[in-house]
Amino acid sequence: MTLVSPTLRDEITANMRAAKARMWVRIKGGNRELTHYIAEVVLPVLTIGAYVILYKTLGLPPSLGAAVIIGGAMIAFWTNILWNMSAQWFWEKEMGNLEMYMVAPVSRMSVLLGMAMGGAINTSLRATGIILLGVFVFQVPFQVHDLLVAGLVFLLTVISLYGLGMVFASLYMLYGREAWHTNMLLQEPVFFLSGSYFPTIYVSVIPVWLQVTATLIPMTVGLDAIRRVTIQGQGLMAVWPHILALIAFIAILIPVARMALNYMENLGKREGRLTLRWQ
Amino acid sequence: MKRDISIETRALRRVFKGVPGAGDVVALDSVDLAIEEGEIFGLLGPNGAGKTTMIKILATLLLPTSGEAYVKGLEVSKNASKVRKIINLVSGGETPGYGILSVKENLWFFSQLYGLSRQGANERIKNLVTQLGLDNYIDTRMSKLSTGYKQRLNLARGFINNPSVVFLDEPTLGLDVLSAKQLRTMIKSWMTDGTKTVLLTTHYMAEADEMCNRVGIIDQGRILACDTPQKLKAKIASRPSWKIEVTPNIQELDTLKTVPGVIGVSEVSNIETGTSTLKLVLEDESVMSDLLSTINRNGSRVLNMGKSEPTLEDVYINLVGKGLQ
Ligand SMILES: Nc1ncnc2c1ncn2[C@@H]1O[C@H](COP(=O)(O)OP(=O)(O)O)[C@@H](O)[C@H]1O
Ligand SMILES: [Mg+2]
């Protein structure tokens, strides 16, 4: 006796193949031009540089510079999620691809998963570039004591961010230009709230209610944890609450994405605008 | 031998909310249809008749307002994921895919949405590429293909999962004559085992006549007639069809329709020659003299006239009272 019935196994295989294929398209599309890659690494480093120099001039500790570099790297993920993940169904619709995805038997979640994995890999390549270049140019100190915990915290942060991206993608499926404005609205406040350029939680100058709001964004929690383990050299003892919070984000966001996707698909089928363009 | 029913609709109805101010749009109105396995069935009708609506409901992209729709015995609104495994859909004029991928890579990608194995996918891709004349472009990026070849790629995609039922929504829309012919040949060879079913929509009469085993004529959401092209034409054979060439073209086509005994009329104008060809379906020949004097009163001169073999267009004119254009 097997645990998984043959039909279920076929189903899982098909969905995994679809996710892998979508990931492959994204990786291929994202890395076809070296110049794009260079621009996407160098430009953030310029912004980071402004903050590093400012902090140095103010005589603040060099660890703040390191924090900004990590923040800049994570901003790359947030930008990718907003513009390449959330808006993706919209793009696919414009290209005439949404119908093709909708008539296919694999779950749309697998397709989103593939997009997310491809996006995460592409962005990791960029984030690595940003960190290496940042460290090389600004000579800021990093110290990692527990590589395993650092890896885990990073992975959980990325998964929860892309989980959020999957929720957005589902909500945006039926929308056109409006999605754009929402994206614009979400971009800067999240950079600010999540503490990409300066810490926003565990600091007394920020009002408590704002700190609490900020922790509702997975990026804030992830960023704080990553900084602790890579700059302050802290370990599991310091970041276990972060890890639990990130796991909670993931456990909530992925099912919510699935529900949103089903809801939007049904709404589209009922209202007759599932694959309509120019609405 | 009676074949199994492959596609069926019962009292299928779909209403869309109209633009604010205007009323609702009834896109499909009590449509009953039964299409057998092995058939190439054509839905023939003008723009806005409800063809795409029908296809979208059957292809799980749209819910009916009421009524039922079945594909291979599965009610589509309740079994979307099961239905999706055995169907595919090609919307003419669309060119889905990724520009940065080659023809082969795109087809491989589409095959993965159906979970095909590497070997299975490669075999199907090879076959489809040959059948649709894409051999020389297999490694060409989609962004570099002409529109016609992009459409061929889309057609190949429609068969990538070897579906039992294929929906083709105006598949030859904008396709050049050669590609359209290749598509017809391909579909016929794909259909040989007798288990496949094709439902296609078109507003080209000749295409429906040439390709389809049976044709349903649809107008304003209702199926007006449904039979083989031969039988549809035979039914109106008692009513004479006339082709009359006139110059200049008739300004007020409606005045011809008011002539008693004229069942329907359509006009195709040729801008270059300044002439136009009228197709008329008449009650009987006695209508002719009235008709000719009305044409005269319209200020047009008859250049040429003759009886014509009934075509599907005449069937359509008979049913709707006007041409498809
Ligand atoms: N998504 C939609 N929302 C509102 N009205 C629609 C929608 N889709 C189709 N219609 C209307 O329904 C009618 C039938 O359309 P359609 O099925 O596309 O016709 P066809 O494919 O035969 O040209 C038309 O009047 C069209 O305007
Ligand atoms: Mg249509």
PDB file of C-alpha atoms in Angstrom, chain A residues 24-247:
ATOM      1  CA  TRP A  24      12.699  28.704 -15.291  1.00  0.00           C
ATOM      2  CA  VAL A  25      10.975  31.266 -17.527  1.00  0.00           C
ATOM      3  CA  ARG A  26      11.389  33.887 -14.852  1.00  0.00           C
ATOM      4  CA  ILE A  27      15.061  33.155 -14.277  1.00  0.00           C
ATOM      5  CA  LYS A  28      15.710  33.153 -17.989  1.00  0.00           C
ATOM      6  CA  GLY A  29      13.784  36.394 -18.463  1.00  0.00           C
ATOM      7  CA  GLY A  30      15.365  38.124 -15.489  1.00  0.00           C
ATOM      8  CA  ASN A  31      18.965  37.423 -16.343  1.00  0.00           C
ATOM      9  CA  ARG A  32      19.119  37.736 -20.070  1.00  0.00           C
ATOM     10  CA  GLU A  33      20.994  41.048 -19.979  1.00  0.00           C
ATOM     11  CA  LEU A  34      24.096  41.654 -17.901  1.00  0.00           C
ATOM     12  CA  THR A  35      23.563  45.412 -18.108  1.00  0.00           C
ATOM     13  CA  HIS A  36      20.239  45.072 -16.275  1.00  0.00           C
ATOM     14  CA  TYR A  37      21.926  43.125 -13.555  1.00  0.00           C
ATOM     15  CA  ILE A  38      24.675  45.685 -13.145  1.00  0.00           C
ATOM     16  CA  ALA A  39      22.193  48.556 -13.045  1.00  0.00           C
ATOM     17  CA  GLU A  40      20.082  46.746 -10.471  1.00  0.00           C
ATOM     18  CA  VAL A  41      23.114  46.274  -8.246  1.00  0.00           C
ATOM     19  CA  VAL A  42      24.842  49.624  -8.702  1.00  0.00           C
ATOM     20  CA  LEU A  43      21.837  51.925  -8.383  1.00  0.00           C
ATOM     21  CA  PRO A  44      20.755  50.692  -4.928  1.00  0.00           C
ATOM     22  CA  VAL A  45      24.363  50.917  -3.766  1.00  0.00           C
ATOM     23  CA  LEU A  46      24.350  54.610  -4.669  1.00  0.00           C
ATOM     24  CA  THR A  47      21.294  55.202  -2.462  1.00  0.00           C
ATOM     25  CA  ILE A  48      22.846  53.141   0.307  1.00  0.00           C
ATOM     26  CA  GLY A  49      26.023  55.183  -0.035  1.00  0.00           C
ATOM     27  CA  ALA A  50      24.156  58.404   0.687  1.00  0.00           C
ATOM     28  CA  TYR A  51      22.937  57.020   4.018  1.00  0.00           C
ATOM     29  CA  VAL A  52      26.286  55.451   4.939  1.00  0.00           C
ATOM     30  CA  ILE A  53      28.088  58.732   4.359  1.00  0.00           C
ATOM     31  CA  LEU A  54      25.410  60.661   6.251  1.00  0.00           C
ATOM     32  CA  TYR A  55      25.688  58.329   9.252  1.00  0.00           C
ATOM     33  CA  LYS A  56      29.497  58.554   9.163  1.00  0.00           C
ATOM     34  CA  THR A  57      29.382  62.363   9.069  1.00  0.00           C
ATOM     35  CA  LEU A  58      27.030  62.360  12.038  1.00  0.00           C
ATOM     36  CA  GLY A  59      29.529  60.214  13.859  1.00  0.00           C
ATOM     37  CA  LEU A  60      27.110  57.292  14.287  1.00  0.00           C
ATOM     38  CA  PRO A  61      28.509  53.771  14.796  1.00  0.00           C
ATOM     39  CA  PRO A  62      29.628  51.965  11.596  1.00  0.00           C
ATOM     40  CA  SER A  63      27.187  49.136  12.331  1.00  0.00           C
ATOM     41  CA  LEU A  64      24.421  51.482  11.161  1.00  0.00           C
ATOM     42  CA  GLY A  65      26.088  51.551   7.757  1.00  0.00           C
ATOM     43  CA  ALA A  66      25.970  47.781   7.671  1.00  0.00           C
ATOM     44  CA  ALA A  67      22.280  47.929   8.620  1.00  0.00           C
ATOM     45  CA  VAL A  68      21.624  50.166   5.648  1.00  0.00           C
ATOM     46  CA  ILE A  69      23.362  47.772   3.290  1.00  0.00           C
ATOM     47  CA  ILE A  70      21.157  44.925   4.513  1.00  0.00           C
ATOM     48  CA  GLY A  71      18.145  47.221   4.179  1.00  0.00           C
ATOM     49  CA  GLY A  72      19.085  48.064   0.603  1.00  0.00           C
ATOM     50  CA  ALA A  73      19.424  44.412  -0.267  1.00  0.00           C
ATOM     51  CA  MET A  74      16.006  43.638   1.184  1.00  0.00           C
ATOM     52  CA  ILE A  75      14.455  46.560  -0.672  1.00  0.00           C
ATOM     53  CA  ALA A  76      15.424  44.719  -3.846  1.00  0.00           C
ATOM     54  CA  PHE A  77      13.093  41.936  -2.715  1.00  0.00           C
ATOM     55  CA  TRP A  78      10.254  44.289  -1.919  1.00  0.00           C
ATOM     56  CA  THR A  79      10.540  46.009  -5.308  1.00  0.00           C
ATOM     57  CA  ASN A  80      10.603  42.646  -7.051  1.00  0.00           C
ATOM     58  CA  ILE A  81       7.526  41.546  -5.155  1.00  0.00           C
ATOM     59  CA  LEU A  82       5.559  44.675  -5.935  1.00  0.00           C
ATOM     60  CA  TRP A  83       6.421  45.050  -9.591  1.00  0.00           C
ATOM     61  CA  ASN A  84       7.150  41.535 -10.761  1.00  0.00           C
ATOM     62  CA  MET A  85       5.060  39.418  -8.455  1.00  0.00           C
ATOM     63  CA  SER A  86       1.944  41.400  -7.512  1.00  0.00           C
ATOM     64  CA  ALA A  87       1.492  42.817 -10.977  1.00  0.00           C
ATOM     65  CA  GLN A  88       2.256  39.529 -12.674  1.00  0.00           C
ATOM     66  CA  TRP A  89      -1.282  38.303 -13.417  1.00  0.00           C
ATOM     67  CA  PHE A  90      -1.982  41.753 -14.774  1.00  0.00           C
ATOM     68  CA  TRP A  91       0.995  41.471 -17.119  1.00  0.00           C
ATOM     69  CA  GLU A  92       0.019  37.963 -18.136  1.00  0.00           C
ATOM     70  CA  LYS A  93      -3.454  39.222 -18.935  1.00  0.00           C
ATOM     71  CA  GLU A  94      -2.078  42.019 -21.086  1.00  0.00           C
ATOM     72  CA  MET A  95       0.087  39.532 -22.960  1.00  0.00           C
ATOM     73  CA  GLY A  96      -2.873  37.228 -23.524  1.00  0.00           C
ATOM     74  CA  ASN A  97      -1.388  34.568 -21.266  1.00  0.00           C
ATOM     75  CA  LEU A  98      -3.930  34.558 -18.476  1.00  0.00           C
ATOM     76  CA  GLU A  99      -6.469  32.583 -20.484  1.00  0.00           C
ATOM     77  CA  MET A 100      -3.838  29.954 -21.183  1.00  0.00           C
ATOM     78  CA  TYR A 101      -3.126  29.613 -17.464  1.00  0.00           C
ATOM     79  CA  MET A 102      -6.824  29.535 -16.639  1.00  0.00           C
ATOM     80  CA  VAL A 103      -7.700  26.672 -18.984  1.00  0.00           C
ATOM     81  CA  ALA A 104      -4.762  24.588 -17.773  1.00  0.00           C
ATOM     82  CA  PRO A 105      -5.461  21.939 -15.143  1.00  0.00           C
ATOM     83  CA  VAL A 106      -2.615  22.801 -12.787  1.00  0.00           C
ATOM     84  CA  SER A 107      -3.314  24.992  -9.779  1.00  0.00           C
ATOM     85  CA  ARG A 108      -2.720  28.693 -10.222  1.00  0.00           C
ATOM     86  CA  MET A 109      -0.930  28.490  -6.887  1.00  0.00           C
ATOM     87  CA  SER A 110       1.764  26.366  -8.553  1.00  0.00           C
ATOM     88  CA  VAL A 111       2.194  28.991 -11.216  1.00  0.00           C
ATOM     89  CA  LEU A 112       2.489  31.692  -8.559  1.00  0.00           C
ATOM     90  CA  LEU A 113       4.923  29.519  -6.650  1.00  0.00           C
ATOM     91  CA  GLY A 114       7.074  29.215  -9.759  1.00  0.00           C
ATOM     92  CA  MET A 115       7.008  32.973 -10.256  1.00  0.00           C
ATOM     93  CA  ALA A 116       7.942  33.466  -6.612  1.00  0.00           C
ATOM     94  CA  MET A 117      10.824  31.002  -6.710  1.00  0.00           C
ATOM     95  CA  GLY A 118      12.177  32.511  -9.904  1.00  0.00           C
ATOM     96  CA  GLY A 119      11.809  36.011  -8.500  1.00  0.00           C
ATOM     97  CA  ALA A 120      13.486  35.027  -5.241  1.00  0.00           C
ATOM     98  CA  ILE A 121      16.438  33.496  -7.063  1.00  0.00           C
ATOM     99  CA  ASN A 122      16.827  36.475  -9.399  1.00  0.00           C
ATOM    100  CA  THR A 123      16.626  38.911  -6.523  1.00  0.00           C
ATOM    101  CA  SER A 124      18.991  36.914  -4.325  1.00  0.00           C
ATOM    102  CA  LEU A 125      21.588  37.260  -7.065  1.00  0.00           C
ATOM    103  CA  ARG A 126      21.067  41.003  -6.977  1.00  0.00           C
ATOM    104  CA  ALA A 127      20.966  41.240  -3.195  1.00  0.00           C
ATOM    105  CA  THR A 128      24.258  39.367  -3.021  1.00  0.00           C
ATOM    106  CA  GLY A 129      25.734  41.817  -5.499  1.00  0.00           C
ATOM    107  CA  ILE A 130      24.469  44.764  -3.463  1.00  0.00           C
ATOM    108  CA  ILE A 131      25.936  43.414  -0.228  1.00  0.00           C
ATOM    109  CA  LEU A 132      29.301  42.501  -1.752  1.00  0.00           C
ATOM    110  CA  LEU A 133      29.649  45.825  -3.508  1.00  0.00           C
ATOM    111  CA  GLY A 134      28.431  47.722  -0.427  1.00  0.00           C
ATOM    112  CA  VAL A 135      30.883  45.990   1.866  1.00  0.00           C
ATOM    113  CA  PHE A 136      33.719  46.469  -0.603  1.00  0.00           C
ATOM    114  CA  VAL A 137      33.071  50.177  -1.174  1.00  0.00           C
ATOM    115  CA  PHE A 138      32.088  51.302   2.325  1.00  0.00           C
ATOM    116  CA  GLN A 139      34.153  48.867   4.395  1.00  0.00           C
ATOM    117  CA  VAL A 140      31.398  48.277   6.961  1.00  0.00           C
ATOM    118  CA  PRO A 141      31.702  45.555   9.583  1.00  0.00           C
ATOM    119  CA  PHE A 142      29.651  42.346   9.468  1.00  0.00           C
ATOM    120  CA  GLN A 143      29.822  39.544  11.958  1.00  0.00           C
ATOM    121  CA  VAL A 144      27.957  36.272  11.630  1.00  0.00           C
ATOM    122  CA  HIS A 145      28.273  33.790  14.470  1.00  0.00           C
ATOM    123  CA  ASP A 146      25.568  31.331  13.556  1.00  0.00           C
ATOM    124  CA  LEU A 147      25.432  30.795   9.821  1.00  0.00           C
ATOM    125  CA  LEU A 148      22.595  28.288  10.125  1.00  0.00           C
ATOM    126  CA  VAL A 149      20.328  30.688  11.979  1.00  0.00           C
ATOM    127  CA  ALA A 150      21.270  33.491   9.583  1.00  0.00           C
ATOM    128  CA  GLY A 151      20.320  31.291   6.638  1.00  0.00           C
ATOM    129  CA  LEU A 152      17.065  30.258   8.289  1.00  0.00           C
ATOM    130  CA  VAL A 153      16.073  33.816   9.115  1.00  0.00           C
ATOM    131  CA  PHE A 154      16.843  34.954   5.580  1.00  0.00           C
ATOM    132  CA  LEU A 155      14.918  32.059   4.038  1.00  0.00           C
ATOM    133  CA  LEU A 156      11.862  32.597   6.225  1.00  0.00           C
ATOM    134  CA  THR A 157      11.906  36.306   5.479  1.00  0.00           C
ATOM    135  CA  VAL A 158      12.015  35.711   1.742  1.00  0.00           C
ATOM    136  CA  ILE A 159       9.261  33.085   1.889  1.00  0.00           C
ATOM    137  CA  SER A 160       6.976  35.330   3.934  1.00  0.00           C
ATOM    138  CA  LEU A 161       7.639  38.271   1.606  1.00  0.00           C
ATOM    139  CA  TYR A 162       6.782  36.211  -1.451  1.00  0.00           C
ATOM    140  CA  GLY A 163       3.760  34.855   0.397  1.00  0.00           C
ATOM    141  CA  LEU A 164       2.592  38.436   0.701  1.00  0.00           C
ATOM    142  CA  GLY A 165       3.405  38.891  -2.984  1.00  0.00           C
ATOM    143  CA  MET A 166       1.177  35.915  -3.798  1.00  0.00           C
ATOM    144  CA  VAL A 167      -1.687  37.491  -1.871  1.00  0.00           C
ATOM    145  CA  PHE A 168      -1.254  40.747  -3.766  1.00  0.00           C
ATOM    146  CA  ALA A 169      -1.010  38.947  -7.090  1.00  0.00           C
ATOM    147  CA  SER A 170      -4.318  37.220  -6.418  1.00  0.00           C
ATOM    148  CA  LEU A 171      -6.039  40.407  -5.349  1.00  0.00           C
ATOM    149  CA  TYR A 172      -4.741  42.245  -8.392  1.00  0.00           C
ATOM    150  CA  MET A 173      -5.829  39.542 -10.819  1.00  0.00           C
ATOM    151  CA  LEU A 174      -9.023  41.270 -11.824  1.00  0.00           C
ATOM    152  CA  TYR A 175      -7.663  44.773 -11.677  1.00  0.00           C
ATOM    153  CA  GLY A 176      -5.890  46.827 -14.220  1.00  0.00           C
ATOM    154  CA  ARG A 177      -4.451  50.241 -13.762  1.00  0.00           C
ATOM    155  CA  GLU A 178      -5.768  50.572 -10.212  1.00  0.00           C
ATOM    156  CA  ALA A 179      -3.200  47.995  -9.171  1.00  0.00           C
ATOM    157  CA  TRP A 180      -0.525  50.441 -10.252  1.00  0.00           C
ATOM    158  CA  HIS A 181      -1.618  53.093  -7.832  1.00  0.00           C
ATOM    159  CA  THR A 182      -1.832  50.617  -5.004  1.00  0.00           C
ATOM    160  CA  ASN A 183       1.721  49.548  -5.787  1.00  0.00           C
ATOM    161  CA  MET A 184       2.931  53.137  -5.723  1.00  0.00           C
ATOM    162  CA  LEU A 185       1.191  53.651  -2.399  1.00  0.00           C
ATOM    163  CA  LEU A 186       2.771  50.559  -0.935  1.00  0.00           C
ATOM    164  CA  GLN A 187       6.295  51.152  -2.101  1.00  0.00           C
ATOM    165  CA  GLU A 188       7.652  54.087  -0.100  1.00  0.00           C
ATOM    166  CA  PRO A 189       5.712  53.604   3.158  1.00  0.00           C
ATOM    167  CA  VAL A 190       6.966  50.057   3.369  1.00  0.00           C
ATOM    168  CA  PHE A 191      10.537  51.170   2.751  1.00  0.00           C
ATOM    169  CA  PHE A 192      10.039  53.557   5.630  1.00  0.00           C
ATOM    170  CA  LEU A 193       8.003  51.429   8.019  1.00  0.00           C
ATOM    171  CA  SER A 194      10.036  48.290   7.610  1.00  0.00           C
ATOM    172  CA  GLY A 195      13.168  50.187   8.532  1.00  0.00           C
ATOM    173  CA  SER A 196      15.132  49.685   5.371  1.00  0.00           C
ATOM    174  CA  TYR A 197      17.301  52.754   5.862  1.00  0.00           C
ATOM    175  CA  PHE A 198      17.014  53.202   9.631  1.00  0.00           C
ATOM    176  CA  PRO A 199      15.565  50.986  12.331  1.00  0.00           C
ATOM    177  CA  THR A 200      11.904  51.514  13.181  1.00  0.00           C
ATOM    178  CA  ILE A 201      11.339  48.955  15.877  1.00  0.00           C
ATOM    179  CA  TYR A 202      12.994  48.721  19.281  1.00  0.00           C
ATOM    180  CA  VAL A 203      13.889  52.418  18.998  1.00  0.00           C
ATOM    181  CA  SER A 204      12.399  54.948  21.379  1.00  0.00           C
ATOM    182  CA  VAL A 205      11.981  57.859  18.951  1.00  0.00           C
ATOM    183  CA  ILE A 206       9.333  55.974  16.960  1.00  0.00           C
ATOM    184  CA  PRO A 207       5.864  55.960  18.594  1.00  0.00           C
ATOM    185  CA  VAL A 208       4.768  52.576  19.854  1.00  0.00           C
ATOM    186  CA  TRP A 209       1.671  52.361  17.656  1.00  0.00           C
ATOM    187  CA  LEU A 210       3.851  52.889  14.608  1.00  0.00           C
ATOM    188  CA  GLN A 211       6.247  50.208  15.781  1.00  0.00           C
ATOM    189  CA  VAL A 212       3.361  47.803  16.202  1.00  0.00           C
ATOM    190  CA  THR A 213       2.035  48.650  12.750  1.00  0.00           C
ATOM    191  CA  ALA A 214       5.471  48.117  11.327  1.00  0.00           C
ATOM    192  CA  THR A 215       5.744  44.610  12.752  1.00  0.00           C
ATOM    193  CA  LEU A 216       2.676  43.623  10.757  1.00  0.00           C
ATOM    194  CA  ILE A 217       4.896  43.781   7.697  1.00  0.00           C
ATOM    195  CA  PRO A 218       7.003  40.617   7.393  1.00  0.00           C
ATOM    196  CA  MET A 219       9.830  42.729   6.044  1.00  0.00           C
ATOM    197  CA  THR A 220      10.193  44.633   9.325  1.00  0.00           C
ATOM    198  CA  VAL A 221      10.486  41.492  11.380  1.00  0.00           C
ATOM    199  CA  GLY A 222      12.776  39.785   8.881  1.00  0.00           C
ATOM    200  CA  LEU A 223      14.996  42.803   8.498  1.00  0.00           C
ATOM    201  CA  ASP A 224      15.457  43.205  12.231  1.00  0.00           C
ATOM    202  CA  ALA A 225      16.298  39.533  12.607  1.00  0.00           C
ATOM    203  CA  ILE A 226      18.735  39.500   9.710  1.00  0.00           C
ATOM    204  CA  ARG A 227      20.524  42.548  11.103  1.00  0.00           C
ATOM    205  CA  ARG A 228      20.801  40.974  14.514  1.00  0.00           C
ATOM    206  CA  VAL A 229      22.394  37.794  13.209  1.00  0.00           C
ATOM    207  CA  THR A 230      24.648  39.388  10.598  1.00  0.00           C
ATOM    208  CA  ILE A 231      25.730  42.627  12.229  1.00  0.00           C
ATOM    209  CA  GLN A 232      25.410  42.213  15.959  1.00  0.00           C
ATOM    210  CA  GLY A 233      26.464  38.587  15.802  1.00  0.00           C
ATOM    211  CA  GLN A 234      23.458  37.433  17.803  1.00  0.00           C
ATOM    212  CA  GLY A 235      22.064  33.907  17.641  1.00  0.00           C
ATOM    213  CA  LEU A 236      18.907  31.891  18.091  1.00  0.00           C
ATOM    214  CA  MET A 237      18.422  33.221  21.636  1.00  0.00           C
ATOM    215  CA  ALA A 238      17.863  36.697  20.260  1.00  0.00           C
ATOM    216  CA  VAL A 239      15.823  35.947  17.158  1.00  0.00           C
ATOM    217  CA  TRP A 240      13.540  33.048  18.072  1.00  0.00           C
ATOM    218  CA  PRO A 241      10.546  35.394  18.443  1.00  0.00           C
ATOM    219  CA  HIS A 242      11.291  36.691  14.936  1.00  0.00           C
ATOM    220  CA  ILE A 243      11.458  33.150  13.615  1.00  0.00           C
ATOM    221  CA  LEU A 244       8.103  32.276  15.154  1.00  0.00           C
ATOM    222  CA  ALA A 245       6.548  35.463  13.808  1.00  0.00           C
ATOM    223  CA  LEU A 246       7.861  34.761  10.314  1.00  0.00           C
ATOM    224  CA  ILE A 247       6.524  31.207  10.435  1.00  0.00           C
TER     225      ILE A 247
END
